[in-house]
Amino acid sequence: MTRILGLLTIWLALAATPGTAQSLADSNAQLFRELQSVRGVSGPAIERIQQIFARSRVLGQGNPAITRHAMTREECNSRAGGNALAAYADKRFEKICGAKYMAPLYDPRTERPDDAKACIDQFEYPDIPCSYPVVWVKAKEAAEICAAEGKRLCDAHEWEGACAGALEPPDYRFDLARGQSDSGAVNRMRAAHNARYQSSASWSYGPAFRTGVCAQDSVKSPTCPGGGFGNCGSNTYPTGSFNGCTSPLKVYDINGNTAEHMNLPLAPDQMASAGSTRLGVTEMKGSWFIWDKYRAHPDWCRWRAPFWHGARVMSPSSHENYHLGFRCCKTLD
């Protein structure tokens, strides 16, 4: 308990820094300090993460000059009883996953948490309760950041299982992808997948879409009709602000806050969950911070999207924007 209170003191000091007075570099420096002080990310891993961030002019928690977050970190912490770090700590999960703020991926119908072969971040990166999600991140950068921490980008079916509350076996119809372009393969595979799961559509919090449950009652910047770092604020909420926005596997903000990069394999040797670092194509999962007001597309747990801004995950030109983040998975030994 003494250690948690000490971490909370550090967290509150860092969180109290006025966001509007910070440059992106200042904001990122604060982020790196929190990764070390709260989650214990090692020095060498932090150095590698800093290098990834340094290659980008936009990677971070949003453009500080224009972003107007929908809730302060202090308000989020208050919602968690004044100590978000302790409120969201789970010693059993930490023992299973070997890391803080991760949840085991398993099927409760036939398995227990200890049977999990993989874990997923409970919160959008940086995977710290009551922090703002990292956005303006390319899929390639997301994969590299996860790898720096000894984790990996999740496969689509893992994210879907985390959302729906049961990890099911991979159902990728690789036979439909053979001989196709990437976009053609995605369109054929997603049609088969969505048809299979449409009748059992659910959201992380229940069987029907609801407003007021997740971090999705924010607004776009008035200057943001389309995109652009200078025009679009990442008007997100702190992660974990809505404790009812959780899946049965205790994964938060899967609906709302930011959409998330995941890996969609088009062949067996592109599955991150099977050890691939080659990876497949980008799949943008979930929904983002305006969903209570504007639902641009379906966002039920196992729904797979068209080939939007499609690219290979490890392409230097993979997509980035103001409401797109990520979370990591971890294969267990």
Coordinates of C-alpha atoms in Angstrom, one line a residue:
M1 CA 0.0 0.0 0.0
T2 CA 2.9 2.4 0.8
R3 CA 4.3 1.8 -2.7
I4 CA 0.9 2.5 -4.3
L5 CA 0.5 5.7 -2.3
G6 CA 4.0 6.8 -3.4
L7 CA 3.2 6.1 -7.0
L8 CA -0.1 8.0 -6.7
T9 CA 1.8 11.0 -5.3
I10 CA 4.1 10.9 -8.3
W11 CA 1.2 10.4 -10.7
L12 CA -0.7 13.3 -9.3
A13 CA 2.3 15.6 -9.6
L14 CA 2.8 14.6 -13.2
A15 CA -0.9 14.9 -14.0
A16 CA -1.2 18.3 -12.5
T17 CA 1.1 19.8 -15.1
P18 CA -1.2 22.1 -17.2
G19 CA -1.7 20.5 -20.6
T20 CA -2.4 23.8 -22.4
A21 CA 1.1 25.1 -21.3
Q22 CA 3.0 22.2 -22.7
S23 CA 4.6 21.6 -26.0
L24 CA 4.2 18.1 -27.6
A25 CA 7.8 17.4 -26.5
D26 CA 7.1 18.3 -22.9
S27 CA 3.9 16.2 -22.9
N28 CA 5.8 13.2 -24.3
A29 CA 8.6 13.7 -21.7
Q30 CA 6.0 13.5 -19.0
L31 CA 4.5 10.4 -20.6
F32 CA 7.9 8.6 -20.6
R33 CA 8.4 9.4 -16.9
E34 CA 5.0 7.9 -16.1
L35 CA 5.8 4.8 -18.0
Q36 CA 8.7 4.3 -15.8
S37 CA 7.2 5.4 -12.4
V38 CA 3.8 3.8 -12.7
R39 CA 4.3 0.7 -14.9
G40 CA 8.0 0.1 -14.3
V41 CA 9.0 0.1 -18.0
S42 CA 12.7 -0.4 -18.1
G43 CA 15.3 2.2 -19.0
P44 CA 16.4 0.5 -22.3
A45 CA 12.7 0.1 -23.3
I46 CA 12.1 3.8 -22.6
E47 CA 15.1 4.7 -24.7
R48 CA 13.7 2.6 -27.6
I49 CA 10.2 4.2 -27.2
Q50 CA 11.7 7.7 -27.1
Q51 CA 13.5 6.9 -30.4
I52 CA 10.2 5.8 -32.0
F53 CA 8.5 9.0 -30.8
A54 CA 11.4 11.1 -32.0
R55 CA 10.9 10.0 -35.6
S56 CA 7.4 11.5 -35.7
R57 CA 6.4 15.2 -35.5
V58 CA 2.9 14.3 -34.3
L59 CA 3.0 11.1 -32.1
G60 CA 1.8 11.8 -28.6
Q61 CA -1.4 12.4 -26.7
G62 CA -2.8 15.0 -29.1
N63 CA -1.8 18.4 -30.3
P64 CA -1.6 20.5 -27.0
A65 CA -2.3 23.7 -28.9
I66 CA -5.8 22.6 -30.0
T67 CA -6.8 19.6 -27.9
R68 CA -9.5 20.2 -25.4
H69 CA -9.9 17.0 -23.4
A70 CA -13.4 16.1 -22.3
M71 CA -12.4 15.4 -18.7
T72 CA -9.4 16.2 -16.5
R73 CA -7.2 13.5 -15.1
E74 CA -8.0 14.7 -11.6
E75 CA -11.7 14.2 -12.3
C76 CA -11.0 10.7 -13.6
N77 CA -9.0 9.9 -10.4
S78 CA -11.8 11.2 -8.3
R79 CA -14.3 8.9 -10.1
A80 CA -12.0 6.0 -9.1
G81 CA -12.2 6.9 -5.4
G82 CA -9.2 9.2 -5.4
N83 CA -6.7 6.5 -6.2
A84 CA -7.0 5.2 -9.8
L85 CA -3.7 3.3 -9.7
A86 CA -4.9 1.2 -6.8
A87 CA -8.6 1.0 -7.9
Y88 CA -7.6 -0.7 -11.2
A89 CA -4.8 -2.8 -9.8
D90 CA -5.4 -6.6 -9.9
K91 CA -2.7 -8.7 -8.3
R92 CA -4.0 -12.0 -9.8
F93 CA -4.0 -10.5 -13.3
E94 CA -0.5 -9.1 -12.7
K95 CA 0.8 -12.5 -11.6
I96 CA -0.8 -14.2 -14.7
C97 CA 0.3 -11.6 -17.2
G98 CA 3.7 -10.6 -15.7
A99 CA 2.8 -6.9 -16.1
K100 CA 0.6 -4.2 -14.6
Y101 CA -2.8 -3.4 -16.1
M102 CA -3.1 -6.3 -18.4
A103 CA -6.0 -8.8 -18.6
P104 CA -5.9 -12.5 -19.4
L105 CA -7.5 -13.5 -22.7
Y106 CA -9.5 -16.7 -22.4
D107 CA -13.0 -18.2 -22.8
P108 CA -14.9 -18.2 -19.5
R109 CA -17.2 -20.9 -20.8
T110 CA -14.4 -23.5 -20.8
E111 CA -11.4 -21.8 -19.2
R112 CA -10.2 -19.9 -16.2
P113 CA -7.9 -16.7 -16.3
D114 CA -4.9 -18.9 -15.4
D115 CA -5.4 -20.9 -18.6
A116 CA -4.8 -17.8 -20.7
K117 CA -2.0 -18.0 -23.3
A118 CA -2.0 -14.3 -23.9
C119 CA -3.0 -11.0 -22.2
I120 CA -4.1 -7.6 -23.5
D121 CA -3.6 -4.1 -22.1
Q122 CA -6.6 -3.1 -20.0
F123 CA -6.4 0.5 -21.2
E124 CA -5.4 2.2 -24.4
Y125 CA -1.7 2.9 -24.6
P126 CA 0.1 4.1 -22.5
D127 CA -2.0 1.6 -20.4
I128 CA -2.0 3.7 -17.3
P129 CA -5.4 4.5 -15.6
C130 CA -6.5 8.1 -16.0
S131 CA -4.0 8.9 -18.7
Y132 CA -4.8 10.2 -22.1
P133 CA -4.5 7.8 -25.0
V134 CA -1.5 8.1 -27.4
V135 CA -2.8 9.1 -30.9
W136 CA -1.3 10.1 -34.2
V137 CA 0.4 6.8 -34.2
K138 CA 1.1 4.7 -37.3
A139 CA 0.4 1.0 -37.1
K140 CA 4.1 0.4 -37.6
E141 CA 5.0 2.6 -34.7
A142 CA 2.4 0.9 -32.5
A143 CA 3.9 -2.5 -33.3
E144 CA 7.4 -1.2 -32.5
I145 CA 6.3 0.4 -29.2
C146 CA 4.6 -2.8 -28.1
A147 CA 7.8 -4.8 -29.1
A148 CA 10.0 -2.3 -27.1
E149 CA 8.0 -3.4 -24.0
G150 CA 8.3 -7.1 -24.8
K151 CA 4.7 -7.1 -26.0
R152 CA 3.2 -7.2 -29.5
L153 CA 0.3 -5.8 -31.5
C154 CA -2.9 -7.8 -31.0
D155 CA -4.4 -9.9 -33.8
A156 CA -8.0 -8.8 -34.6
H157 CA -9.6 -11.9 -33.1
E158 CA -7.9 -11.2 -29.8
W159 CA -9.2 -7.6 -29.5
E160 CA -12.7 -9.0 -30.5
G161 CA -12.5 -11.6 -27.8
A162 CA -11.4 -9.0 -25.2
C163 CA -14.4 -6.9 -26.2
A164 CA -17.0 -9.7 -26.4
G165 CA -15.9 -11.4 -23.2
A166 CA -14.7 -14.7 -24.7
L167 CA -11.5 -15.4 -26.7
E168 CA -12.6 -17.7 -29.5
P169 CA -10.2 -19.6 -31.9
P170 CA -8.9 -17.6 -34.9
D171 CA -11.5 -17.7 -37.7
Y172 CA -9.5 -16.1 -40.5
R173 CA -10.7 -17.4 -43.9
F174 CA -7.3 -17.5 -45.5
D175 CA -8.7 -19.5 -48.3
L176 CA -10.7 -16.4 -49.3
A177 CA -7.6 -14.3 -49.4
R178 CA -5.5 -16.5 -51.8
G179 CA -4.9 -14.8 -55.1
Q180 CA -6.5 -11.5 -54.0
S181 CA -5.1 -8.0 -53.5
D182 CA -5.0 -6.9 -49.9
S183 CA -8.2 -4.9 -50.3
G184 CA -9.9 -7.8 -52.1
A185 CA -8.8 -10.3 -49.4
V186 CA -10.0 -8.0 -46.6
N187 CA -13.4 -7.5 -48.3
R188 CA -14.0 -11.2 -48.8
M189 CA -12.8 -12.3 -45.4
R190 CA -14.7 -9.6 -43.5
A191 CA -17.9 -10.4 -45.3
A192 CA -17.7 -14.0 -44.2
H193 CA -16.7 -13.1 -40.7
N194 CA -19.4 -10.4 -40.2
A195 CA -22.1 -12.7 -41.5
R196 CA -21.1 -15.3 -39.0
Y197 CA -21.3 -13.0 -36.0
Q198 CA -24.0 -10.4 -37.0
S199 CA -26.8 -12.3 -35.2
S200 CA -24.8 -12.3 -31.9
A201 CA -23.6 -8.7 -32.1
S202 CA -22.7 -7.3 -28.7
W203 CA -20.7 -4.4 -27.1
S204 CA -18.1 -4.5 -24.4
Y205 CA -20.8 -3.5 -21.8
G206 CA -23.7 -5.5 -23.0
P207 CA -26.0 -6.8 -25.8
A208 CA -27.2 -3.4 -27.2
F209 CA -25.6 -0.1 -28.0
R210 CA -26.1 2.5 -25.3
T211 CA -25.1 6.2 -24.9
G212 CA -23.7 7.6 -21.7
V213 CA -21.8 4.4 -20.8
C214 CA -18.4 5.0 -22.5
A215 CA -16.0 7.8 -23.2
Q216 CA -17.8 9.0 -26.3
D217 CA -19.8 12.2 -25.5
S218 CA -17.0 14.5 -26.5
V219 CA -16.9 16.7 -29.7
K220 CA -14.7 17.3 -32.7
S221 CA -12.7 20.6 -32.9
P222 CA -14.7 23.3 -34.8
T223 CA -11.8 23.5 -37.2
C224 CA -11.8 19.7 -37.9
P225 CA -14.1 18.9 -40.9
G226 CA -11.7 16.2 -42.0
G227 CA -8.2 15.8 -40.5
G228 CA -4.9 17.4 -39.8
F229 CA -2.7 17.8 -36.8
G230 CA -3.1 21.6 -36.8
N231 CA -6.9 21.4 -37.1
C232 CA -8.1 18.4 -35.1
G233 CA -7.8 18.2 -31.4
S234 CA -7.6 14.7 -29.8
N235 CA -10.5 15.6 -27.4
T236 CA -10.3 12.3 -25.6
Y237 CA -11.1 11.3 -22.0
P238 CA -8.6 9.9 -19.5
T239 CA -8.6 6.1 -19.8
G240 CA -10.9 4.3 -17.4
S241 CA -13.0 7.4 -16.8
F242 CA -16.1 5.3 -17.2
N243 CA -15.9 2.2 -15.0
G244 CA -19.0 0.8 -16.6
C245 CA -17.3 0.8 -20.0
T246 CA -15.6 -2.5 -19.4
S247 CA -15.9 -6.0 -21.0
P248 CA -16.5 -9.2 -19.0
L249 CA -12.7 -9.8 -19.3
K250 CA -12.1 -6.4 -17.6
V251 CA -10.8 -4.5 -20.6
Y252 CA -11.7 -0.8 -20.6
D253 CA -12.5 1.8 -23.3
I254 CA -12.8 -0.8 -26.1
N255 CA -15.8 1.2 -27.2
G256 CA -15.2 4.9 -27.3
N257 CA -12.3 7.2 -26.6
T258 CA -10.0 6.2 -29.5
A259 CA -10.2 3.7 -32.3
E260 CA -7.4 1.2 -32.1
H261 CA -4.8 -0.3 -34.5
M262 CA -4.8 -4.1 -34.7
N263 CA -3.2 -6.7 -36.9
L264 CA -5.4 -8.5 -39.5
P265 CA -3.5 -11.5 -40.9
L266 CA -4.2 -12.5 -44.5
A267 CA -2.1 -15.7 -44.2
P268 CA -1.1 -18.0 -41.4
D269 CA 2.5 -16.6 -41.3
Q270 CA 1.1 -13.1 -40.5
M271 CA -0.4 -13.9 -37.1
A272 CA 1.2 -12.0 -34.3
S273 CA -0.4 -14.4 -31.8
A274 CA 1.6 -17.2 -33.6
G275 CA 4.9 -15.3 -33.3
S276 CA 4.9 -13.4 -36.6
T277 CA 6.7 -10.1 -36.8
R278 CA 6.0 -9.8 -40.5
L279 CA 2.3 -9.1 -39.7
G280 CA -0.6 -8.5 -42.0
V281 CA -2.7 -5.5 -42.8
T282 CA -4.2 -2.7 -40.6
E283 CA -7.5 -3.2 -38.9
M284 CA -9.0 -0.2 -37.1
K285 CA -11.1 -1.5 -34.2
G286 CA -13.8 0.0 -32.1
S287 CA -15.1 3.6 -32.0
W288 CA -14.1 7.0 -30.7
F289 CA -14.9 10.0 -28.6
I290 CA -17.9 11.4 -30.5
W291 CA -19.9 8.2 -30.8
D292 CA -22.8 9.3 -28.5
K293 CA -23.5 12.0 -31.0
Y294 CA -22.4 10.5 -34.3
R295 CA -22.1 6.8 -35.1
A296 CA -20.1 6.7 -38.3
H297 CA -20.1 2.9 -38.7
P298 CA -21.0 -0.2 -36.7
D299 CA -18.8 -0.8 -33.6
W300 CA -20.0 -4.1 -32.1
C301 CA -17.3 -6.2 -30.7
R302 CA -16.6 -8.7 -33.5
W303 CA -17.4 -6.4 -36.4
R304 CA -14.6 -6.1 -39.0
A305 CA -14.2 -2.9 -41.0
P306 CA -13.6 -2.3 -44.7
F307 CA -10.0 -1.7 -45.9
W308 CA -10.1 2.0 -44.6
H309 CA -6.7 3.7 -45.1
G310 CA -5.5 0.2 -45.6
A311 CA -1.8 -0.7 -45.6
R312 CA 0.5 -3.4 -44.4
V313 CA 1.0 -3.0 -40.6
M314 CA 4.7 -2.6 -41.0
S315 CA 4.5 -0.1 -43.9
P316 CA 6.1 3.3 -43.1
S317 CA 3.0 4.9 -44.6
S318 CA 0.4 3.1 -42.4
H319 CA -2.4 5.5 -41.3
E320 CA -2.3 7.9 -38.4
N321 CA -4.9 10.4 -37.1
Y322 CA -6.3 12.3 -34.2
H323 CA -8.7 9.7 -32.9
L324 CA -6.6 6.5 -33.6
G325 CA -4.6 4.8 -30.9
F326 CA -3.7 1.3 -29.9
R327 CA -3.2 -1.2 -27.1
C328 CA -0.8 -4.1 -26.9
C329 CA -1.0 -7.9 -26.3
K330 CA 1.5 -10.2 -24.8
T331 CA 2.1 -13.9 -25.4
L332 CA 2.6 -15.9 -22.2
D333 CA 5.4 -18.5 -21.9

